[in-house]
Amino acid sequence: MHESSYRFLEELLTAPGPSGYEQPVQEVVRRFARGFTDDVRTDWHGNVVAAVNPQGSPRIMLAGHCDQIGLLVKHIDEAGFLRVHAIGGWDMQILLGQRVQVWTAAGAVGGVIARKAIHLMKDEDRKKVPELHELWVDIGTTGEAESRELVAIGDPVTLELGVRRLRNNLISSPGTDNRVGVWVVMNALRLAAEASPKAALFAVSTVQEEIGLRGARTSAFAIDPQLGIAVDVTHATDTPDVDANQHGRVLMGRGPSLASSM
Ligand SMILES: [Zn+2]
């Protein structure tokens, strides 16, 4: 990957965008798309639509959702710990012990996800998957008053953002589902623009996928495409304990998977 392309991906991955709170990442998308087309709009729902040759035919829409799963502060307890709702579907086991960022009006506040220490649990509780109400976010304050100075009810929370580069051109980062899809559709539009297409091409960074596939639907109404291609992540099956007979053979680094719907 070219270093400038990688930088765009890194910017996408380090801007917060839980479902319903996507505008920081959409700003990254708008800046990138304005580099090759003047026709970049944000609709009322928050979707960013970049167009090339919008009067052309046929009308083709490429879509990637920019939102990520997250948490939402719902309560600050007397000790100053933050109690949270889920935005989207979490594997609870993944949340335990994670470093997080609370996105307040004044910027990010760092915290960690805690629960009762294993040493203090009964045997049967150690084996259970915890529920979200049994976890809390500790931002290190001395009590409720200090937490309330920093954090408001309704502030969104993400895992601590940041990209780790692994060997063989691989990365690990929160939000790869689906900033990589946004990255693909915006770069596809950029490359297609260079070829002066006859078709009308629209690349859309859609919102609120993780809470009901919403933004792709609302933006498709406005664009009214004859053809639509959505880019999202899937599961590689060359990982331990995944049955290729059941899920097919999807190998890391060997290209995309295709699915169709009519
Ligand atoms: Zn996704």
PDB file of C-alpha atoms and ligand atoms in Angstrom:
ATOM      1  CA  MET A   1       0.000   0.000   0.000  1.00  0.00           C
ATOM      2  CA  HIS A   2       1.226   3.518  -0.809  1.00  0.00           C
ATOM      3  CA  GLU A   3       2.156   5.525   2.260  1.00  0.00           C
ATOM      4  CA  SER A   4      -0.468   8.224   1.455  1.00  0.00           C
ATOM      5  CA  SER A   5      -3.153   5.549   1.126  1.00  0.00           C
ATOM      6  CA  TYR A   6      -2.082   4.074   4.432  1.00  0.00           C
ATOM      7  CA  ARG A   7      -2.259   7.501   6.056  1.00  0.00           C
ATOM      8  CA  PHE A   8      -5.901   7.890   4.959  1.00  0.00           C
ATOM      9  CA  LEU A   9      -6.689   4.476   6.461  1.00  0.00           C
ATOM     10  CA  GLU A  10      -4.926   5.410   9.694  1.00  0.00           C
ATOM     11  CA  GLU A  11      -6.836   8.710   9.889  1.00  0.00           C
ATOM     12  CA  LEU A  12     -10.106   6.831   9.397  1.00  0.00           C
ATOM     13  CA  LEU A  13      -9.218   4.356  12.121  1.00  0.00           C
ATOM     14  CA  THR A  14      -8.141   6.948  14.674  1.00  0.00           C
ATOM     15  CA  ALA A  15     -11.253   9.154  14.385  1.00  0.00           C
ATOM     16  CA  PRO A  16     -14.088   8.040  16.682  1.00  0.00           C
ATOM     17  CA  GLY A  17     -17.425   7.018  15.127  1.00  0.00           C
ATOM     18  CA  PRO A  18     -19.784   4.904  17.219  1.00  0.00           C
ATOM     19  CA  SER A  19     -23.182   4.556  15.515  1.00  0.00           C
ATOM     20  CA  GLY A  20     -24.992   7.894  15.729  1.00  0.00           C
ATOM     21  CA  TYR A  21     -21.749   9.761  16.527  1.00  0.00           C
ATOM     22  CA  GLU A  22     -19.930   9.430  13.213  1.00  0.00           C
ATOM     23  CA  GLN A  23     -19.143  13.028  12.266  1.00  0.00           C
ATOM     24  CA  PRO A  24     -15.456  13.009  13.352  1.00  0.00           C
ATOM     25  CA  VAL A  25     -14.762  10.157  10.950  1.00  0.00           C
ATOM     26  CA  GLN A  26     -17.027  11.677   8.286  1.00  0.00           C
ATOM     27  CA  GLU A  27     -14.876  14.813   8.408  1.00  0.00           C
ATOM     28  CA  VAL A  28     -11.870  12.657   7.472  1.00  0.00           C
ATOM     29  CA  VAL A  29     -13.881  11.215   4.558  1.00  0.00           C
ATOM     30  CA  ARG A  30     -15.001  14.647   3.332  1.00  0.00           C
ATOM     31  CA  ARG A  31     -11.434  15.983   3.363  1.00  0.00           C
ATOM     32  CA  PHE A  32     -10.178  12.996   1.380  1.00  0.00           C
ATOM     33  CA  ALA A  33     -13.008  13.051  -1.192  1.00  0.00           C
ATOM     34  CA  ARG A  34     -12.675  16.818  -1.800  1.00  0.00           C
ATOM     35  CA  GLY A  35      -9.187  16.054  -3.052  1.00  0.00           C
ATOM     36  CA  PHE A  36     -10.595  14.555  -6.269  1.00  0.00           C
ATOM     37  CA  THR A  37     -14.235  15.674  -6.564  1.00  0.00           C
ATOM     38  CA  ASP A  38     -16.086  18.900  -5.765  1.00  0.00           C
ATOM     39  CA  ASP A  39     -19.333  17.030  -5.295  1.00  0.00           C
ATOM     40  CA  VAL A  40     -19.202  15.920  -1.653  1.00  0.00           C
ATOM     41  CA  ARG A  41     -22.378  16.192   0.398  1.00  0.00           C
ATOM     42  CA  THR A  42     -23.542  15.201   3.849  1.00  0.00           C
ATOM     43  CA  ASP A  43     -27.229  14.309   4.096  1.00  0.00           C
ATOM     44  CA  TRP A  44     -29.516  14.870   7.084  1.00  0.00           C
ATOM     45  CA  HIS A  45     -28.858  11.380   8.372  1.00  0.00           C
ATOM     46  CA  GLY A  46     -25.093  11.992   8.405  1.00  0.00           C
ATOM     47  CA  ASN A  47     -24.125   9.910   5.357  1.00  0.00           C
ATOM     48  CA  VAL A  48     -21.324  11.402   3.234  1.00  0.00           C
ATOM     49  CA  VAL A  49     -21.911  11.062  -0.517  1.00  0.00           C
ATOM     50  CA  ALA A  50     -19.025  11.727  -2.910  1.00  0.00           C
ATOM     51  CA  ALA A  51     -20.024  11.824  -6.577  1.00  0.00           C
ATOM     52  CA  VAL A  52     -18.189  11.676  -9.889  1.00  0.00           C
ATOM     53  CA  ASN A  53     -20.142  12.516 -13.069  1.00  0.00           C
ATOM     54  CA  PRO A  54     -23.470  12.552 -11.180  1.00  0.00           C
ATOM     55  CA  GLN A  55     -25.548  13.221 -14.338  1.00  0.00           C
ATOM     56  CA  GLY A  56     -24.168  10.115 -16.096  1.00  0.00           C
ATOM     57  CA  SER A  57     -25.788   6.747 -16.681  1.00  0.00           C
ATOM     58  CA  PRO A  58     -26.115   4.120 -15.298  1.00  0.00           C
ATOM     59  CA  ARG A  59     -26.111   5.217 -11.659  1.00  0.00           C
ATOM     60  CA  ILE A  60     -23.751   3.120  -9.549  1.00  0.00           C
ATOM     61  CA  MET A  61     -23.491   3.369  -5.768  1.00  0.00           C
ATOM     62  CA  LEU A  62     -20.615   2.041  -3.693  1.00  0.00           C
ATOM     63  CA  ALA A  63     -21.219   1.997   0.048  1.00  0.00           C
ATOM     64  CA  GLY A  64     -19.219   1.299   3.168  1.00  0.00           C
ATOM     65  CA  HIS A  65     -20.481   1.962   6.675  1.00  0.00           C
ATOM     66  CA  CYS A  66     -18.250   4.204   8.750  1.00  0.00           C
ATOM     67  CA  ASP A  67     -19.769   3.536  12.185  1.00  0.00           C
ATOM     68  CA  GLN A  68     -18.289   1.221  14.774  1.00  0.00           C
ATOM     69  CA  ILE A  69     -19.691  -0.475  17.847  1.00  0.00           C
ATOM     70  CA  GLY A  70     -19.189   1.453  21.065  1.00  0.00           C
ATOM     71  CA  LEU A  71     -20.651   2.292  24.439  1.00  0.00           C
ATOM     72  CA  LEU A  72     -22.697   5.187  25.786  1.00  0.00           C
ATOM     73  CA  VAL A  73     -22.442   6.671  29.284  1.00  0.00           C
ATOM     74  CA  LYS A  74     -25.830   6.176  30.964  1.00  0.00           C
ATOM     75  CA  HIS A  75     -25.010   6.778  34.627  1.00  0.00           C
ATOM     76  CA  ILE A  76     -22.226   8.049  36.869  1.00  0.00           C
ATOM     77  CA  ASP A  77     -22.255   6.294  40.225  1.00  0.00           C
ATOM     78  CA  GLU A  78     -21.331   7.701  43.651  1.00  0.00           C
ATOM     79  CA  ALA A  79     -17.785   6.396  43.351  1.00  0.00           C
ATOM     80  CA  GLY A  80     -17.348   8.184  40.016  1.00  0.00           C
ATOM     81  CA  PHE A  81     -17.459   5.034  37.867  1.00  0.00           C
ATOM     82  CA  LEU A  82     -19.236   5.290  34.509  1.00  0.00           C
ATOM     83  CA  ARG A  83     -22.026   2.842  33.785  1.00  0.00           C
ATOM     84  CA  VAL A  84     -22.680   2.243  30.113  1.00  0.00           C
ATOM     85  CA  HIS A  85     -25.131   1.074  27.449  1.00  0.00           C
ATOM     86  CA  ALA A  86     -23.964  -0.826  24.388  1.00  0.00           C
ATOM     87  CA  ILE A  87     -24.022   0.747  20.924  1.00  0.00           C
ATOM     88  CA  GLY A  88     -24.236  -2.303  18.644  1.00  0.00           C
ATOM     89  CA  GLY A  89     -23.494  -5.926  19.489  1.00  0.00           C
ATOM     90  CA  TRP A  90     -20.485  -6.690  21.698  1.00  0.00           C
ATOM     91  CA  ASP A  91     -18.802  -9.939  22.653  1.00  0.00           C
ATOM     92  CA  MET A  92     -18.659  -9.236  26.415  1.00  0.00           C
ATOM     93  CA  GLN A  93     -15.482 -11.262  26.818  1.00  0.00           C
ATOM     94  CA  ILE A  94     -13.695  -8.840  24.495  1.00  0.00           C
ATOM     95  CA  LEU A  95     -14.637  -5.839  26.631  1.00  0.00           C
ATOM     96  CA  LEU A  96     -13.081  -7.032  29.884  1.00  0.00           C
ATOM     97  CA  GLY A  97      -9.940  -5.117  30.784  1.00  0.00           C
ATOM     98  CA  GLN A  98      -9.979  -2.967  27.630  1.00  0.00           C
ATOM     99  CA  ARG A  99      -8.574   0.525  27.537  1.00  0.00           C
ATOM    100  CA  VAL A 100     -11.254   2.931  26.322  1.00  0.00           C
ATOM    101  CA  GLN A 101     -11.745   6.575  25.419  1.00  0.00           C
ATOM    102  CA  VAL A 102     -14.776   8.591  26.521  1.00  0.00           C
ATOM    103  CA  TRP A 103     -15.502  11.208  23.853  1.00  0.00           C
ATOM    104  CA  THR A 104     -16.542  14.251  25.873  1.00  0.00           C
ATOM    105  CA  ALA A 105     -17.308  17.781  24.677  1.00  0.00           C
ATOM    106  CA  ALA A 106     -13.727  18.712  25.656  1.00  0.00           C
ATOM    107  CA  GLY A 107     -12.090  15.723  23.952  1.00  0.00           C
ATOM    108  CA  ALA A 108     -11.078  12.179  24.841  1.00  0.00           C
ATOM    109  CA  VAL A 109     -10.854  11.025  28.463  1.00  0.00           C
ATOM    110  CA  GLY A 110      -8.994   7.743  28.971  1.00  0.00           C
ATOM    111  CA  GLY A 111     -10.392   4.901  31.051  1.00  0.00           C
ATOM    112  CA  VAL A 112     -10.391   1.153  31.551  1.00  0.00           C
ATOM    113  CA  ILE A 113     -13.202  -1.376  31.720  1.00  0.00           C
ATOM    114  CA  ALA A 114     -13.288  -3.088  35.084  1.00  0.00           C
ATOM    115  CA  ARG A 115     -15.375  -5.588  36.976  1.00  0.00           C
ATOM    116  CA  LYS A 116     -15.218  -7.260  40.374  1.00  0.00           C
ATOM    117  CA  ALA A 117     -11.809  -8.927  40.742  1.00  0.00           C
ATOM    118  CA  ILE A 118     -11.758 -12.658  40.070  1.00  0.00           C
ATOM    119  CA  HIS A 119     -10.313 -13.224  43.563  1.00  0.00           C
ATOM    120  CA  LEU A 120     -13.489 -11.838  45.117  1.00  0.00           C
ATOM    121  CA  MET A 121     -15.893 -13.921  43.026  1.00  0.00           C
ATOM    122  CA  LYS A 122     -17.684 -17.097  43.942  1.00  0.00           C
ATOM    123  CA  ASP A 123     -16.623 -20.155  41.948  1.00  0.00           C
ATOM    124  CA  GLU A 124     -19.802 -20.276  39.865  1.00  0.00           C
ATOM    125  CA  ASP A 125     -19.494 -16.567  38.964  1.00  0.00           C
ATOM    126  CA  ARG A 126     -15.968 -17.022  37.633  1.00  0.00           C
ATOM    127  CA  LYS A 127     -17.319 -19.254  34.868  1.00  0.00           C
ATOM    128  CA  LYS A 128     -20.075 -16.872  33.778  1.00  0.00           C
ATOM    129  CA  VAL A 129     -19.879 -14.352  30.978  1.00  0.00           C
ATOM    130  CA  PRO A 130     -20.573 -10.998  32.680  1.00  0.00           C
ATOM    131  CA  GLU A 131     -23.439  -8.764  31.692  1.00  0.00           C
ATOM    132  CA  LEU A 132     -22.834  -5.157  30.781  1.00  0.00           C
ATOM    133  CA  HIS A 133     -24.349  -3.842  34.016  1.00  0.00           C
ATOM    134  CA  GLU A 134     -21.669  -5.761  35.943  1.00  0.00           C
ATOM    135  CA  LEU A 135     -18.894  -3.786  34.254  1.00  0.00           C
ATOM    136  CA  TRP A 136     -17.876  -0.161  34.685  1.00  0.00           C
ATOM    137  CA  VAL A 137     -15.498   2.352  33.167  1.00  0.00           C
ATOM    138  CA  ASP A 138     -12.915   3.660  35.627  1.00  0.00           C
ATOM    139  CA  ILE A 139     -11.458   7.022  34.566  1.00  0.00           C
ATOM    140  CA  GLY A 140      -9.465   7.417  37.775  1.00  0.00           C
ATOM    141  CA  THR A 141     -11.499  10.119  39.456  1.00  0.00           C
ATOM    142  CA  THR A 142     -12.026  10.363  43.207  1.00  0.00           C
ATOM    143  CA  GLY A 143     -15.817  10.407  43.048  1.00  0.00           C
ATOM    144  CA  GLU A 144     -19.023  11.383  41.298  1.00  0.00           C
ATOM    145  CA  ALA A 145     -18.419  15.150  41.376  1.00  0.00           C
ATOM    146  CA  GLU A 146     -15.051  14.900  39.636  1.00  0.00           C
ATOM    147  CA  SER A 147     -16.430  12.490  37.010  1.00  0.00           C
ATOM    148  CA  ARG A 148     -19.346  14.811  36.290  1.00  0.00           C
ATOM    149  CA  GLU A 149     -16.953  17.707  35.660  1.00  0.00           C
ATOM    150  CA  LEU A 150     -15.388  15.686  32.860  1.00  0.00           C
ATOM    151  CA  VAL A 151     -18.095  13.435  31.461  1.00  0.00           C
ATOM    152  CA  ALA A 152     -21.769  13.952  30.549  1.00  0.00           C
ATOM    153  CA  ILE A 153     -24.512  11.362  30.402  1.00  0.00           C
ATOM    154  CA  GLY A 154     -24.790  10.387  26.731  1.00  0.00           C
ATOM    155  CA  ASP A 155     -21.103  10.743  25.891  1.00  0.00           C
ATOM    156  CA  PRO A 156     -20.011   7.955  23.511  1.00  0.00           C
ATOM    157  CA  VAL A 157     -17.148   5.593  24.327  1.00  0.00           C
ATOM    158  CA  THR A 158     -14.845   3.610  22.025  1.00  0.00           C
ATOM    159  CA  LEU A 159     -12.057   1.174  22.593  1.00  0.00           C
ATOM    160  CA  GLU A 160      -8.781   3.108  22.704  1.00  0.00           C
ATOM    161  CA  LEU A 161      -8.172   3.997  19.081  1.00  0.00           C
ATOM    162  CA  GLY A 162      -4.881   3.278  17.372  1.00  0.00           C
ATOM    163  CA  VAL A 163      -3.442   1.087  14.653  1.00  0.00           C
ATOM    164  CA  ARG A 164      -0.969  -1.670  15.356  1.00  0.00           C
ATOM    165  CA  ARG A 165       0.998  -2.741  12.310  1.00  0.00           C
ATOM    166  CA  LEU A 166       1.624  -6.478  12.252  1.00  0.00           C
ATOM    167  CA  ARG A 167       3.902  -8.512  10.029  1.00  0.00           C
ATOM    168  CA  ASN A 168       3.053  -9.206   6.369  1.00  0.00           C
ATOM    169  CA  ASN A 169       1.230  -5.921   5.770  1.00  0.00           C
ATOM    170  CA  LEU A 170      -1.484  -6.739   8.302  1.00  0.00           C
ATOM    171  CA  ILE A 171      -2.934  -4.377  10.854  1.00  0.00           C
ATOM    172  CA  SER A 172      -4.933  -4.654  14.045  1.00  0.00           C
ATOM    173  CA  SER A 173      -7.200  -1.805  15.128  1.00  0.00           C
ATOM    174  CA  PRO A 174     -10.608  -1.075  16.619  1.00  0.00           C
ATOM    175  CA  GLY A 175     -13.044  -0.045  13.895  1.00  0.00           C
ATOM    176  CA  THR A 176     -11.553  -2.008  10.990  1.00  0.00           C
ATOM    177  CA  ASP A 177     -15.227  -3.061  10.688  1.00  0.00           C
ATOM    178  CA  ASN A 178     -15.831  -1.042   8.606  1.00  0.00           C
ATOM    179  CA  ARG A 179     -13.349   1.790   8.034  1.00  0.00           C
ATOM    180  CA  VAL A 180     -11.640  -0.554   5.590  1.00  0.00           C
ATOM    181  CA  GLY A 181     -14.896  -0.595   3.589  1.00  0.00           C
ATOM    182  CA  VAL A 182     -15.017   3.214   3.557  1.00  0.00           C
ATOM    183  CA  TRP A 183     -11.372   3.256   2.521  1.00  0.00           C
ATOM    184  CA  VAL A 184     -12.074   0.852  -0.364  1.00  0.00           C
ATOM    185  CA  VAL A 185     -15.107   2.687  -1.770  1.00  0.00           C
ATOM    186  CA  MET A 186     -13.474   6.134  -1.556  1.00  0.00           C
ATOM    187  CA  ASN A 187     -10.281   4.913  -3.216  1.00  0.00           C
ATOM    188  CA  ALA A 188     -12.311   3.081  -5.875  1.00  0.00           C
ATOM    189  CA  LEU A 189     -14.090   6.368  -6.657  1.00  0.00           C
ATOM    190  CA  ARG A 190     -10.773   8.241  -6.759  1.00  0.00           C
ATOM    191  CA  LEU A 191      -9.306   5.748  -9.262  1.00  0.00           C
ATOM    192  CA  ALA A 192     -12.494   5.640 -11.359  1.00  0.00           C
ATOM    193  CA  ALA A 193     -12.557   9.461 -11.540  1.00  0.00           C
ATOM    194  CA  GLU A 194      -9.200   9.383 -13.355  1.00  0.00           C
ATOM    195  CA  ALA A 195     -10.801   7.300 -16.144  1.00  0.00           C
ATOM    196  CA  SER A 196     -13.557   9.913 -16.896  1.00  0.00           C
ATOM    197  CA  PRO A 197     -16.420   7.386 -16.579  1.00  0.00           C
ATOM    198  CA  LYS A 198     -19.712   7.601 -18.529  1.00  0.00           C
ATOM    199  CA  ALA A 199     -21.536   6.185 -15.525  1.00  0.00           C
ATOM    200  CA  ALA A 200     -22.611   8.283 -12.559  1.00  0.00           C
ATOM    201  CA  LEU A 201     -20.545   7.044  -9.628  1.00  0.00           C
ATOM    202  CA  PHE A 202     -21.381   7.605  -5.988  1.00  0.00           C
ATOM    203  CA  ALA A 203     -19.240   6.464  -3.074  1.00  0.00           C
ATOM    204  CA  VAL A 204     -21.046   6.695   0.235  1.00  0.00           C
ATOM    205  CA  SER A 205     -19.722   6.540   3.775  1.00  0.00           C
ATOM    206  CA  THR A 206     -22.894   5.421   5.529  1.00  0.00           C
ATOM    207  CA  VAL A 207     -23.953   5.787   9.171  1.00  0.00           C
ATOM    208  CA  GLN A 208     -25.713   3.583  11.735  1.00  0.00           C
ATOM    209  CA  GLU A 209     -25.094   0.143  10.197  1.00  0.00           C
ATOM    210  CA  GLU A 210     -24.314  -1.488  13.531  1.00  0.00           C
ATOM    211  CA  ILE A 211     -27.724  -0.575  14.921  1.00  0.00           C
ATOM    212  CA  GLY A 212     -29.896  -1.669  11.986  1.00  0.00           C
ATOM    213  CA  LEU A 213     -28.333  -1.102   8.522  1.00  0.00           C
ATOM    214  CA  ARG A 214     -29.857   2.355   8.454  1.00  0.00           C
ATOM    215  CA  GLY A 215     -27.599   4.732   6.522  1.00  0.00           C
ATOM    216  CA  ALA A 216     -27.250   2.542   3.432  1.00  0.00           C
ATOM    217  CA  ARG A 217     -31.027   2.527   3.118  1.00  0.00           C
ATOM    218  CA  THR A 218     -31.551   6.280   3.528  1.00  0.00           C
ATOM    219  CA  SER A 219     -28.714   7.221   1.176  1.00  0.00           C
ATOM    220  CA  ALA A 220     -29.902   4.748  -1.497  1.00  0.00           C
ATOM    221  CA  PHE A 221     -33.278   6.508  -1.579  1.00  0.00           C
ATOM    222  CA  ALA A 222     -31.577   9.797  -2.424  1.00  0.00           C
ATOM    223  CA  ILE A 223     -29.153   8.368  -4.996  1.00  0.00           C
ATOM    224  CA  ASP A 224     -31.616   5.937  -6.615  1.00  0.00           C
ATOM    225  CA  PRO A 225     -28.903   3.698  -8.120  1.00  0.00           C
ATOM    226  CA  GLN A 226     -29.407   0.949 -10.705  1.00  0.00           C
ATOM    227  CA  LEU A 227     -26.511  -0.963  -9.199  1.00  0.00           C
ATOM    228  CA  GLY A 228     -25.198  -1.015  -5.654  1.00  0.00           C
ATOM    229  CA  ILE A 229     -22.082  -2.570  -4.173  1.00  0.00           C
ATOM    230  CA  ALA A 230     -21.583  -2.607  -0.402  1.00  0.00           C
ATOM    231  CA  VAL A 231     -18.144  -3.246   1.019  1.00  0.00           C
ATOM    232  CA  ASP A 232     -17.889  -4.657   4.521  1.00  0.00           C
ATOM    233  CA  VAL A 233     -15.682  -7.065   6.445  1.00  0.00           C
ATOM    234  CA  THR A 234     -16.134 -10.808   6.701  1.00  0.00           C
ATOM    235  CA  HIS A 235     -14.550 -13.611   8.693  1.00  0.00           C
ATOM    236  CA  ALA A 236     -11.440 -15.347   7.471  1.00  0.00           C
ATOM    237  CA  THR A 237     -11.831 -19.068   8.072  1.00  0.00           C
ATOM    238  CA  ASP A 238      -8.107 -19.866   8.232  1.00  0.00           C
ATOM    239  CA  THR A 239      -8.199 -19.278  11.985  1.00  0.00           C
ATOM    240  CA  PRO A 240      -8.341 -21.992  14.652  1.00  0.00           C
ATOM    241  CA  ASP A 241     -11.527 -23.965  15.213  1.00  0.00           C
ATOM    242  CA  VAL A 242     -13.460 -22.583  12.228  1.00  0.00           C
ATOM    243  CA  ASP A 243     -15.033 -25.227  10.006  1.00  0.00           C
ATOM    244  CA  ALA A 244     -14.523 -24.461   6.300  1.00  0.00           C
ATOM    245  CA  ASN A 245     -17.204 -27.064   5.477  1.00  0.00           C
ATOM    246  CA  GLN A 246     -19.666 -24.862   7.284  1.00  0.00           C
ATOM    247  CA  HIS A 247     -18.399 -21.359   6.450  1.00  0.00           C
ATOM    248  CA  GLY A 248     -16.453 -21.827   3.201  1.00  0.00           C
ATOM    249  CA  ARG A 249     -12.778 -21.218   2.593  1.00  0.00           C
ATOM    250  CA  VAL A 250     -11.977 -17.547   3.159  1.00  0.00           C
ATOM    251  CA  LEU A 251      -8.224 -17.002   3.343  1.00  0.00           C
ATOM    252  CA  MET A 252      -6.517 -13.927   4.785  1.00  0.00           C
ATOM    253  CA  GLY A 253      -4.909 -11.839   2.052  1.00  0.00           C
ATOM    254  CA  ARG A 254      -6.389 -13.764  -0.869  1.00  0.00           C
ATOM    255  CA  GLY A 255      -8.910 -11.167  -2.013  1.00  0.00           C
ATOM    256  CA  PRO A 256     -12.517 -10.290  -1.323  1.00  0.00           C
ATOM    257  CA  SER A 257     -15.562 -12.474  -0.783  1.00  0.00           C
ATOM    258  CA  LEU A 258     -18.623 -11.816  -2.912  1.00  0.00           C
ATOM    259  CA  ALA A 259     -22.242 -12.065  -1.903  1.00  0.00           C
ATOM    260  CA  SER A 260     -25.281 -10.991  -3.897  1.00  0.00           C
ATOM    261  CA  SER A 261     -28.772  -9.972  -2.984  1.00  0.00           C
ATOM    262  CA  MET A 262     -31.651  -9.176  -5.314  1.00  0.00           C
TER     263      MET A 262
HETATM  264 ZN    ZN B   1     -19.610  -4.030   9.241  1.00  0.00          ZN
END
